[in-house]
Structures are given as structure tokens and as C-alpha cells.
């Protein structure tokens, strides 16, 4: 590549001689390339360490040497335990990293070929004995391709039958391995309506999305999704006791901007009249007068996987997570309130409420389990119409 980038060393470009039309690396590029090579090797060492330390009872390592004994002879002078760091840097593969300490062990006489002096360190330094073997691949190569692919028949003995039965075994709960371990409440929107169709339809990759740059926000304003986020932030942090008028709501929005809960663009995008319409409604008055009120309540509970995935096995569970916008308690029980900024109007509100019903049902189930109290109402508040719709 013409340019190399490193987070600390910066840019490593190539130099272009316009007179001779020759391209060659600069000192900065060589430095960046070397540092990136070191970091890549360090990461591969960490991965190798993690892989080897997963073994609990036995670890078997195999290494194919395309150059055979010549590669062993090249590595022998640098063999040691521990290995010198410079010797590791000169290696071309993780296999060579492993061979350097292996060639220094007392059990590696077959590999050393008398070219490596016996270790002077006590045997206890090397830990338990290793079984180190050299396998000559020449006979396998002489057998040809058909010989290498030839199947070896299982002996018809009691031991062979046990082996055949073991290899033919299949995991009885294979279907459950495809189930997700976690499910968010927002994923349940419309699940009952489109689950069957979604299983048959080809799955498309999600579109690549980038955050809108700050200069675009300042020039073009917020997107509808960003405006919805701003409105949710206002409902999360606004002081409900000061929202008895449009002016009071506007003052609260200005306070959130001053205290940096909102950016200036977010504060301008939220209409105080829309927010006040909620507090002026019957639902808003109930919220303000409720003796117990919670906002942005986060939950994580284990639920039966069959509730959302009928194909799940008996006893399988899934972690259900979500955030309840608002809930309050009355004598009749808990009322769940979910704020929606969807641009829907008129009769479409009822249809949209039905789509959100599974999501609010998950909220109700979680709150009932956590609080031990019954959920009496599940209400959606649509800011687009200033109207509350019961979720059934």
C-alpha cells in the first residue's frame, strides 16, 4: 500500500521520485512497518498462548516442515529454554516459535541429530517429560493421492463396534444451539406477525450505517431518528414537577442543554408544546401524581425460550433484556408507559400499537417478576398525535 498508518507513529508513506519515476520506502514507512510487524507477532504469540493453555489433560502439537531437516538445522543454533527474543523475531511462523524450545529439551534427541549439546539445566526445569517424534512423510507422498484418501475399515470387533457407535452419535439438542442466548424487548416488535415469514425468507446483511458528522448536523439539522433520541432524553431527565405549562417545559429543556444533557441541536429539535401535551393529558396527570415512579428502568431476566421460539427444547432459557421508558404504581397495579416518536397519525396508531404489543408484554412480564406486583395497564404515548393508546 502507498500509505501505512499507526495510531502512535503516524503515517508511513512511500517516496515518489517524479524525475526518475521510481517509488521507494521512506524511513518513516520502514519504522511504521517494523512496529506493525512487531505488534502482529505479539498478538499471534498471545493467541498461541491462549490456544495451548486450553488443554486440560493432553496437548498434541503437529508441525509440517516443508524443508525437512534443513529447517531443523537452521533453528538449532537459536534453540533454548527460554528462547531469546531476537530469535523469536527471526521466525517465520508459530511452528518455528514452538520448535525453538522443543529442540532444547532432553527428549528431542531424534530431532537434534547430535548437532545440539545435551541441556545443562536440571530436568526439573523442563517440567514433565514430552513425547517428541519425527515422522518422515516420504512414504505417504510415494503412495500418491489415492493412497492418502483411502478409507481405513473399522475392525469388526467389540472395540470397533463401540468406535463406530461413538462416531455415529449426534447431539440430541442440536436445534437449541441455533437459539440466541440473549433477546432484547425491542426485537419483539411484530414478532408474532412476521416470524413465520422471516424463517423462510433469505436473510440480508444489515446495511452499513455511519454516524452523521457534526458539521452535517449543524447545517442540515437532526434526522428523524436523532430527533426521537433527543425527545427520549428530555423525557428521561426532565423534572416532571416543573412541567405544568409550556413555559415550564421550555425552561426545563434549556436547563438540560445548559447542564449538557442535550446538545444545542437536540434542544432546538424538541418542541416544548409536544412535551407539554403529554403532561396535560389524563395519563400525564396520573404520572405526575403517582406516589411511585421509575424512568429508564433497565432489566435482565431469564425466561422460557419457548415463549419466543416454539422450536426450543424443554427447559431452555433465554436472557431477556430491555429498558422501560416509564412505569408508575397505583392501587390498581403497575402502569407501563412507552414513549413513541413514530410519524404515524389517525387510524394507523391502532395498527402500530398492535405491532408494539409484544414489546410491552415483555416489559409487563419482567416488571411482574421483578416487583412481584401485577401490571394493570400497558400504554403507548404517541407524540405525533399527542395521544395515548392501550396495548392489548
PDB file of C-alpha atoms in Angstrom, residues 159-360:
ATOM      1  CA  UNK A 159     -13.992 -52.349  20.228  1.00  0.00           C
ATOM      2  CA  UNK A 160     -14.698 -51.469  16.590  1.00  0.00           C
ATOM      3  CA  UNK A 161     -18.438 -51.518  17.199  1.00  0.00           C
ATOM      4  CA  UNK A 162     -18.016 -49.154  20.141  1.00  0.00           C
ATOM      5  CA  UNK A 163     -15.967 -46.804  17.995  1.00  0.00           C
ATOM      6  CA  UNK A 164     -18.476 -46.898  15.144  1.00  0.00           C
ATOM      7  CA  UNK A 165     -21.312 -46.164  17.546  1.00  0.00           C
ATOM      8  CA  UNK A 166     -19.366 -43.280  19.083  1.00  0.00           C
ATOM      9  CA  UNK A 167     -18.601 -41.700  15.711  1.00  0.00           C
ATOM     10  CA  UNK A 168     -22.226 -42.054  14.601  1.00  0.00           C
ATOM     11  CA  UNK A 169     -23.538 -40.235  17.695  1.00  0.00           C
ATOM     12  CA  UNK A 170     -25.275 -36.918  17.133  1.00  0.00           C
ATOM     13  CA  UNK A 171     -26.044 -34.234  19.689  1.00  0.00           C
ATOM     14  CA  UNK A 172     -29.750 -34.613  20.598  1.00  0.00           C
ATOM     15  CA  UNK A 173     -30.263 -30.878  21.198  1.00  0.00           C
ATOM     16  CA  UNK A 174     -28.636 -29.581  18.022  1.00  0.00           C
ATOM     17  CA  UNK A 175     -31.603 -27.320  17.288  1.00  0.00           C
ATOM     18  CA  UNK A 176     -31.110 -25.416  20.547  1.00  0.00           C
ATOM     19  CA  UNK A 177     -27.565 -24.459  19.583  1.00  0.00           C
ATOM     20  CA  UNK A 178     -29.007 -22.115  16.946  1.00  0.00           C
ATOM     21  CA  UNK A 179     -31.083 -20.197  19.501  1.00  0.00           C
ATOM     22  CA  UNK A 180     -29.735 -16.835  20.642  1.00  0.00           C
ATOM     23  CA  UNK A 181     -28.627 -16.600  24.250  1.00  0.00           C
ATOM     24  CA  UNK A 182     -29.973 -13.060  24.602  1.00  0.00           C
ATOM     25  CA  UNK A 183     -33.068 -11.281  23.348  1.00  0.00           C
ATOM     26  CA  UNK A 184     -33.963  -7.606  23.663  1.00  0.00           C
ATOM     27  CA  UNK A 185     -37.520  -6.432  24.135  1.00  0.00           C
ATOM     28  CA  UNK A 186     -37.308  -4.131  21.111  1.00  0.00           C
ATOM     29  CA  UNK A 187     -36.680  -7.186  18.909  1.00  0.00           C
ATOM     30  CA  UNK A 188     -40.170  -8.446  19.747  1.00  0.00           C
ATOM     31  CA  UNK A 189     -41.920  -5.743  17.724  1.00  0.00           C
ATOM     32  CA  UNK A 190     -44.111  -7.575  15.261  1.00  0.00           C
ATOM     33  CA  UNK A 191     -42.525 -10.960  16.059  1.00  0.00           C
ATOM     34  CA  UNK A 192     -45.873 -12.777  16.136  1.00  0.00           C
ATOM     35  CA  UNK A 193     -46.769 -11.273  12.754  1.00  0.00           C
ATOM     36  CA  UNK A 194     -43.644 -11.933  10.768  1.00  0.00           C
ATOM     37  CA  UNK A 195     -41.776 -14.783  12.495  1.00  0.00           C
ATOM     38  CA  UNK A 196     -43.038 -17.465  10.098  1.00  0.00           C
ATOM     39  CA  UNK A 197     -42.229 -15.376   7.022  1.00  0.00           C
ATOM     40  CA  UNK A 198     -38.824 -14.426   8.362  1.00  0.00           C
ATOM     41  CA  UNK A 199     -37.840 -18.073   8.798  1.00  0.00           C
ATOM     42  CA  UNK A 200     -38.460 -18.787   5.114  1.00  0.00           C
ATOM     43  CA  UNK A 201     -37.088 -15.573   3.621  1.00  0.00           C
ATOM     44  CA  UNK A 202     -33.375 -15.186   2.833  1.00  0.00           C
ATOM     45  CA  UNK A 203     -31.562 -13.141   5.443  1.00  0.00           C
ATOM     46  CA  UNK A 204     -29.987  -9.964   4.090  1.00  0.00           C
ATOM     47  CA  UNK A 205     -26.933  -8.380   5.634  1.00  0.00           C
ATOM     48  CA  UNK A 206     -27.792  -5.245   7.639  1.00  0.00           C
ATOM     49  CA  UNK A 207     -26.961  -2.010   5.826  1.00  0.00           C
ATOM     50  CA  UNK A 208     -23.735  -0.279   6.723  1.00  0.00           C
ATOM     51  CA  UNK A 209     -24.546   2.857   8.681  1.00  0.00           C
ATOM     52  CA  UNK A 210     -22.333   5.760   9.663  1.00  0.00           C
ATOM     53  CA  UNK A 211     -22.992   8.400  12.273  1.00  0.00           C
ATOM     54  CA  UNK A 212     -23.876  11.758  10.828  1.00  0.00           C
ATOM     55  CA  UNK A 213     -20.878  14.110  11.165  1.00  0.00           C
ATOM     56  CA  UNK A 214     -21.220  17.128  13.431  1.00  0.00           C
ATOM     57  CA  UNK A 215     -20.948  19.663  10.604  1.00  0.00           C
ATOM     58  CA  UNK A 216     -23.841  17.979   8.785  1.00  0.00           C
ATOM     59  CA  UNK A 217     -25.966  18.097  11.948  1.00  0.00           C
ATOM     60  CA  UNK A 218     -25.258  21.818  12.361  1.00  0.00           C
ATOM     61  CA  UNK A 219     -26.041  22.559   8.719  1.00  0.00           C
ATOM     62  CA  UNK A 220     -28.875  20.170   7.899  1.00  0.00           C
ATOM     63  CA  UNK A 221     -30.361  19.517  11.337  1.00  0.00           C
ATOM     64  CA  UNK A 222     -31.132  16.229  13.031  1.00  0.00           C
ATOM     65  CA  UNK A 223     -32.522  13.180  11.265  1.00  0.00           C
ATOM     66  CA  UNK A 224     -35.936  11.837  12.400  1.00  0.00           C
ATOM     67  CA  UNK A 225     -34.198   9.101  14.385  1.00  0.00           C
ATOM     68  CA  UNK A 226     -31.932  11.650  16.087  1.00  0.00           C
ATOM     69  CA  UNK A 227     -34.938  13.822  16.915  1.00  0.00           C
ATOM     70  CA  UNK A 228     -36.578  10.805  18.511  1.00  0.00           C
ATOM     71  CA  UNK A 229     -33.479  10.196  20.608  1.00  0.00           C
ATOM     72  CA  UNK A 230     -33.493  13.829  21.732  1.00  0.00           C
ATOM     73  CA  UNK A 231     -37.149  13.596  22.779  1.00  0.00           C
ATOM     74  CA  UNK A 232     -36.464  10.421  24.772  1.00  0.00           C
ATOM     75  CA  UNK A 233     -33.570  12.160  26.532  1.00  0.00           C
ATOM     76  CA  UNK A 234     -35.884  15.001  27.529  1.00  0.00           C
ATOM     77  CA  UNK A 235     -38.446  12.557  28.968  1.00  0.00           C
ATOM     78  CA  UNK A 236     -35.663  10.769  30.815  1.00  0.00           C
ATOM     79  CA  UNK A 237     -34.108  13.777  32.572  1.00  0.00           C
ATOM     80  CA  UNK A 238     -36.810  16.448  32.701  1.00  0.00           C
ATOM     81  CA  UNK A 239     -38.257  17.388  36.107  1.00  0.00           C
ATOM     82  CA  UNK A 240     -41.900  16.321  35.934  1.00  0.00           C
ATOM     83  CA  UNK A 241     -42.875  18.671  38.777  1.00  0.00           C
ATOM     84  CA  UNK A 242     -41.901  21.700  36.657  1.00  0.00           C
ATOM     85  CA  UNK A 243     -43.897  20.694  33.589  1.00  0.00           C
ATOM     86  CA  UNK A 244     -47.215  22.306  34.460  1.00  0.00           C
ATOM     87  CA  UNK A 245     -47.029  24.679  31.499  1.00  0.00           C
ATOM     88  CA  UNK A 246     -45.406  25.077  28.102  1.00  0.00           C
ATOM     89  CA  UNK A 247     -43.098  27.702  29.574  1.00  0.00           C
ATOM     90  CA  UNK A 248     -42.074  25.329  32.358  1.00  0.00           C
ATOM     91  CA  UNK A 249     -41.243  22.605  29.827  1.00  0.00           C
ATOM     92  CA  UNK A 250     -39.212  25.077  27.746  1.00  0.00           C
ATOM     93  CA  UNK A 251     -37.253  26.130  30.835  1.00  0.00           C
ATOM     94  CA  UNK A 252     -36.530  22.503  31.629  1.00  0.00           C
ATOM     95  CA  UNK A 253     -35.257  21.869  28.085  1.00  0.00           C
ATOM     96  CA  UNK A 254     -32.998  24.928  28.411  1.00  0.00           C
ATOM     97  CA  UNK A 255     -31.726  23.564  31.746  1.00  0.00           C
ATOM     98  CA  UNK A 256     -30.887  20.196  30.197  1.00  0.00           C
ATOM     99  CA  UNK A 257     -28.966  21.981  27.445  1.00  0.00           C
ATOM    100  CA  UNK A 258     -27.077  24.114  29.961  1.00  0.00           C
ATOM    101  CA  UNK A 259     -26.183  21.057  32.021  1.00  0.00           C
ATOM    102  CA  UNK A 260     -25.126  19.245  28.821  1.00  0.00           C
ATOM    103  CA  UNK A 261     -27.714  16.528  28.933  1.00  0.00           C
ATOM    104  CA  UNK A 262     -28.641  17.767  25.447  1.00  0.00           C
ATOM    105  CA  UNK A 263     -26.626  19.285  22.635  1.00  0.00           C
ATOM    106  CA  UNK A 264     -27.829  22.634  21.265  1.00  0.00           C
ATOM    107  CA  UNK A 265     -29.103  20.855  18.161  1.00  0.00           C
ATOM    108  CA  UNK A 266     -31.069  18.373  20.262  1.00  0.00           C
ATOM    109  CA  UNK A 267     -32.571  21.121  22.418  1.00  0.00           C
ATOM    110  CA  UNK A 268     -33.771  23.017  19.323  1.00  0.00           C
ATOM    111  CA  UNK A 269     -35.272  19.843  17.855  1.00  0.00           C
ATOM    112  CA  UNK A 270     -37.601  19.172  20.819  1.00  0.00           C
ATOM    113  CA  UNK A 271     -40.857  21.091  20.739  1.00  0.00           C
ATOM    114  CA  UNK A 272     -41.981  22.133  24.217  1.00  0.00           C
ATOM    115  CA  UNK A 273     -45.635  22.025  23.101  1.00  0.00           C
ATOM    116  CA  UNK A 274     -45.405  18.311  22.219  1.00  0.00           C
ATOM    117  CA  UNK A 275     -43.880  17.504  25.605  1.00  0.00           C
ATOM    118  CA  UNK A 276     -46.451  19.586  27.484  1.00  0.00           C
ATOM    119  CA  UNK A 277     -49.263  17.808  25.620  1.00  0.00           C
ATOM    120  CA  UNK A 278     -48.288  14.642  27.459  1.00  0.00           C
ATOM    121  CA  UNK A 279     -48.340  16.277  30.910  1.00  0.00           C
ATOM    122  CA  UNK A 280     -51.653  17.980  30.127  1.00  0.00           C
ATOM    123  CA  UNK A 281     -53.294  14.642  29.278  1.00  0.00           C
ATOM    124  CA  UNK A 282     -55.025  12.324  31.725  1.00  0.00           C
ATOM    125  CA  UNK A 283     -52.079   9.905  31.517  1.00  0.00           C
ATOM    126  CA  UNK A 284     -49.594  12.703  32.190  1.00  0.00           C
ATOM    127  CA  UNK A 285     -51.534  13.885  35.239  1.00  0.00           C
ATOM    128  CA  UNK A 286     -51.515  10.320  36.575  1.00  0.00           C
ATOM    129  CA  UNK A 287     -47.769  10.126  36.066  1.00  0.00           C
ATOM    130  CA  UNK A 288     -47.134  13.405  37.899  1.00  0.00           C
ATOM    131  CA  UNK A 289     -49.354  12.455  40.848  1.00  0.00           C
ATOM    132  CA  UNK A 290     -48.166   8.852  41.170  1.00  0.00           C
ATOM    133  CA  UNK A 291     -46.601   8.059  44.565  1.00  0.00           C
ATOM    134  CA  UNK A 292     -44.078   5.689  42.967  1.00  0.00           C
ATOM    135  CA  UNK A 293     -42.483   6.445  39.587  1.00  0.00           C
ATOM    136  CA  UNK A 294     -39.493   4.948  37.756  1.00  0.00           C
ATOM    137  CA  UNK A 295     -37.938   6.083  34.465  1.00  0.00           C
ATOM    138  CA  UNK A 296     -35.489   4.300  32.177  1.00  0.00           C
ATOM    139  CA  UNK A 297     -35.770   1.101  34.201  1.00  0.00           C
ATOM    140  CA  UNK A 298     -33.279  -1.453  32.877  1.00  0.00           C
ATOM    141  CA  UNK A 299     -33.885  -5.168  33.414  1.00  0.00           C
ATOM    142  CA  UNK A 300     -32.359  -8.559  32.596  1.00  0.00           C
ATOM    143  CA  UNK A 301     -34.311 -11.734  33.373  1.00  0.00           C
ATOM    144  CA  UNK A 302     -34.213 -15.363  32.302  1.00  0.00           C
ATOM    145  CA  UNK A 303     -37.402 -16.521  30.589  1.00  0.00           C
ATOM    146  CA  UNK A 304     -38.518 -19.702  28.886  1.00  0.00           C
ATOM    147  CA  UNK A 305     -37.140 -19.812  25.349  1.00  0.00           C
ATOM    148  CA  UNK A 306     -40.334 -21.478  24.119  1.00  0.00           C
ATOM    149  CA  UNK A 307     -42.239 -18.263  24.800  1.00  0.00           C
ATOM    150  CA  UNK A 308     -40.489 -16.638  21.833  1.00  0.00           C
ATOM    151  CA  UNK A 309     -39.044 -19.659  19.983  1.00  0.00           C
ATOM    152  CA  UNK A 310     -41.571 -22.535  19.811  1.00  0.00           C
ATOM    153  CA  UNK A 311     -38.903 -24.919  18.466  1.00  0.00           C
ATOM    154  CA  UNK A 312     -36.811 -24.581  21.645  1.00  0.00           C
ATOM    155  CA  UNK A 313     -36.279 -27.632  23.827  1.00  0.00           C
ATOM    156  CA  UNK A 314     -37.873 -28.221  27.197  1.00  0.00           C
ATOM    157  CA  UNK A 315     -36.214 -26.184  29.938  1.00  0.00           C
ATOM    158  CA  UNK A 316     -34.218 -23.951  27.575  1.00  0.00           C
ATOM    159  CA  UNK A 317     -33.975 -20.323  28.692  1.00  0.00           C
ATOM    160  CA  UNK A 318     -33.062 -17.042  27.050  1.00  0.00           C
ATOM    161  CA  UNK A 319     -31.869 -13.808  28.656  1.00  0.00           C
ATOM    162  CA  UNK A 320     -34.465 -11.086  28.043  1.00  0.00           C
ATOM    163  CA  UNK A 321     -33.193  -7.519  28.365  1.00  0.00           C
ATOM    164  CA  UNK A 322     -34.880  -4.176  27.949  1.00  0.00           C
ATOM    165  CA  UNK A 323     -35.380  -0.636  29.191  1.00  0.00           C
ATOM    166  CA  UNK A 324     -38.835   0.538  30.327  1.00  0.00           C
ATOM    167  CA  UNK A 325     -39.327   4.210  29.482  1.00  0.00           C
ATOM    168  CA  UNK A 326     -41.584   4.815  32.473  1.00  0.00           C
ATOM    169  CA  UNK A 327     -43.796   2.963  34.926  1.00  0.00           C
ATOM    170  CA  UNK A 328     -45.781   4.031  37.965  1.00  0.00           C
ATOM    171  CA  UNK A 329     -47.875   2.300  40.631  1.00  0.00           C
ATOM    172  CA  UNK A 330     -51.471   2.887  41.648  1.00  0.00           C
ATOM    173  CA  UNK A 331     -53.996   0.942  43.691  1.00  0.00           C
ATOM    174  CA  UNK A 332     -54.973  -0.956  40.534  1.00  0.00           C
ATOM    175  CA  UNK A 333     -51.375  -2.092  39.915  1.00  0.00           C
ATOM    176  CA  UNK A 334     -48.455  -1.085  37.729  1.00  0.00           C
ATOM    177  CA  UNK A 335     -48.924   1.014  34.598  1.00  0.00           C
ATOM    178  CA  UNK A 336     -46.240   0.708  31.921  1.00  0.00           C
ATOM    179  CA  UNK A 337     -45.750   3.744  29.667  1.00  0.00           C
ATOM    180  CA  UNK A 338     -43.723   3.594  26.471  1.00  0.00           C
ATOM    181  CA  UNK A 339     -42.961   6.823  24.591  1.00  0.00           C
ATOM    182  CA  UNK A 340     -43.095   6.595  20.789  1.00  0.00           C
ATOM    183  CA  UNK A 341     -41.899   9.191  18.292  1.00  0.00           C
ATOM    184  CA  UNK A 342     -43.117   7.343  15.180  1.00  0.00           C
ATOM    185  CA  UNK A 343     -44.568   9.612  12.494  1.00  0.00           C
ATOM    186  CA  UNK A 344     -47.980   7.917  12.431  1.00  0.00           C
ATOM    187  CA  UNK A 345     -51.416   9.520  12.514  1.00  0.00           C
ATOM    188  CA  UNK A 346     -55.099   8.689  12.655  1.00  0.00           C
ATOM    189  CA  UNK A 347     -56.150   5.084  12.263  1.00  0.00           C
ATOM    190  CA  UNK A 348     -52.542   3.968  11.796  1.00  0.00           C
ATOM    191  CA  UNK A 349     -51.986   4.470  15.535  1.00  0.00           C
ATOM    192  CA  UNK A 350     -54.053   1.405  16.436  1.00  0.00           C
ATOM    193  CA  UNK A 351     -52.175  -0.757  13.939  1.00  0.00           C
ATOM    194  CA  UNK A 352     -48.809   0.475  15.212  1.00  0.00           C
ATOM    195  CA  UNK A 353     -49.897  -0.201  18.792  1.00  0.00           C
ATOM    196  CA  UNK A 354     -50.630  -3.830  17.867  1.00  0.00           C
ATOM    197  CA  UNK A 355     -47.117  -4.130  16.454  1.00  0.00           C
ATOM    198  CA  UNK A 356     -45.639  -2.881  19.719  1.00  0.00           C
ATOM    199  CA  UNK A 357     -47.822  -5.144  21.884  1.00  0.00           C
ATOM    200  CA  UNK A 358     -45.207  -7.971  22.196  1.00  0.00           C
ATOM    201  CA  UNK A 359     -42.603  -5.440  23.334  1.00  0.00           C
ATOM    202  CA  UNK A 360     -44.849  -4.055  26.084  1.00  0.00           C
TER     203      UNK A 360
END
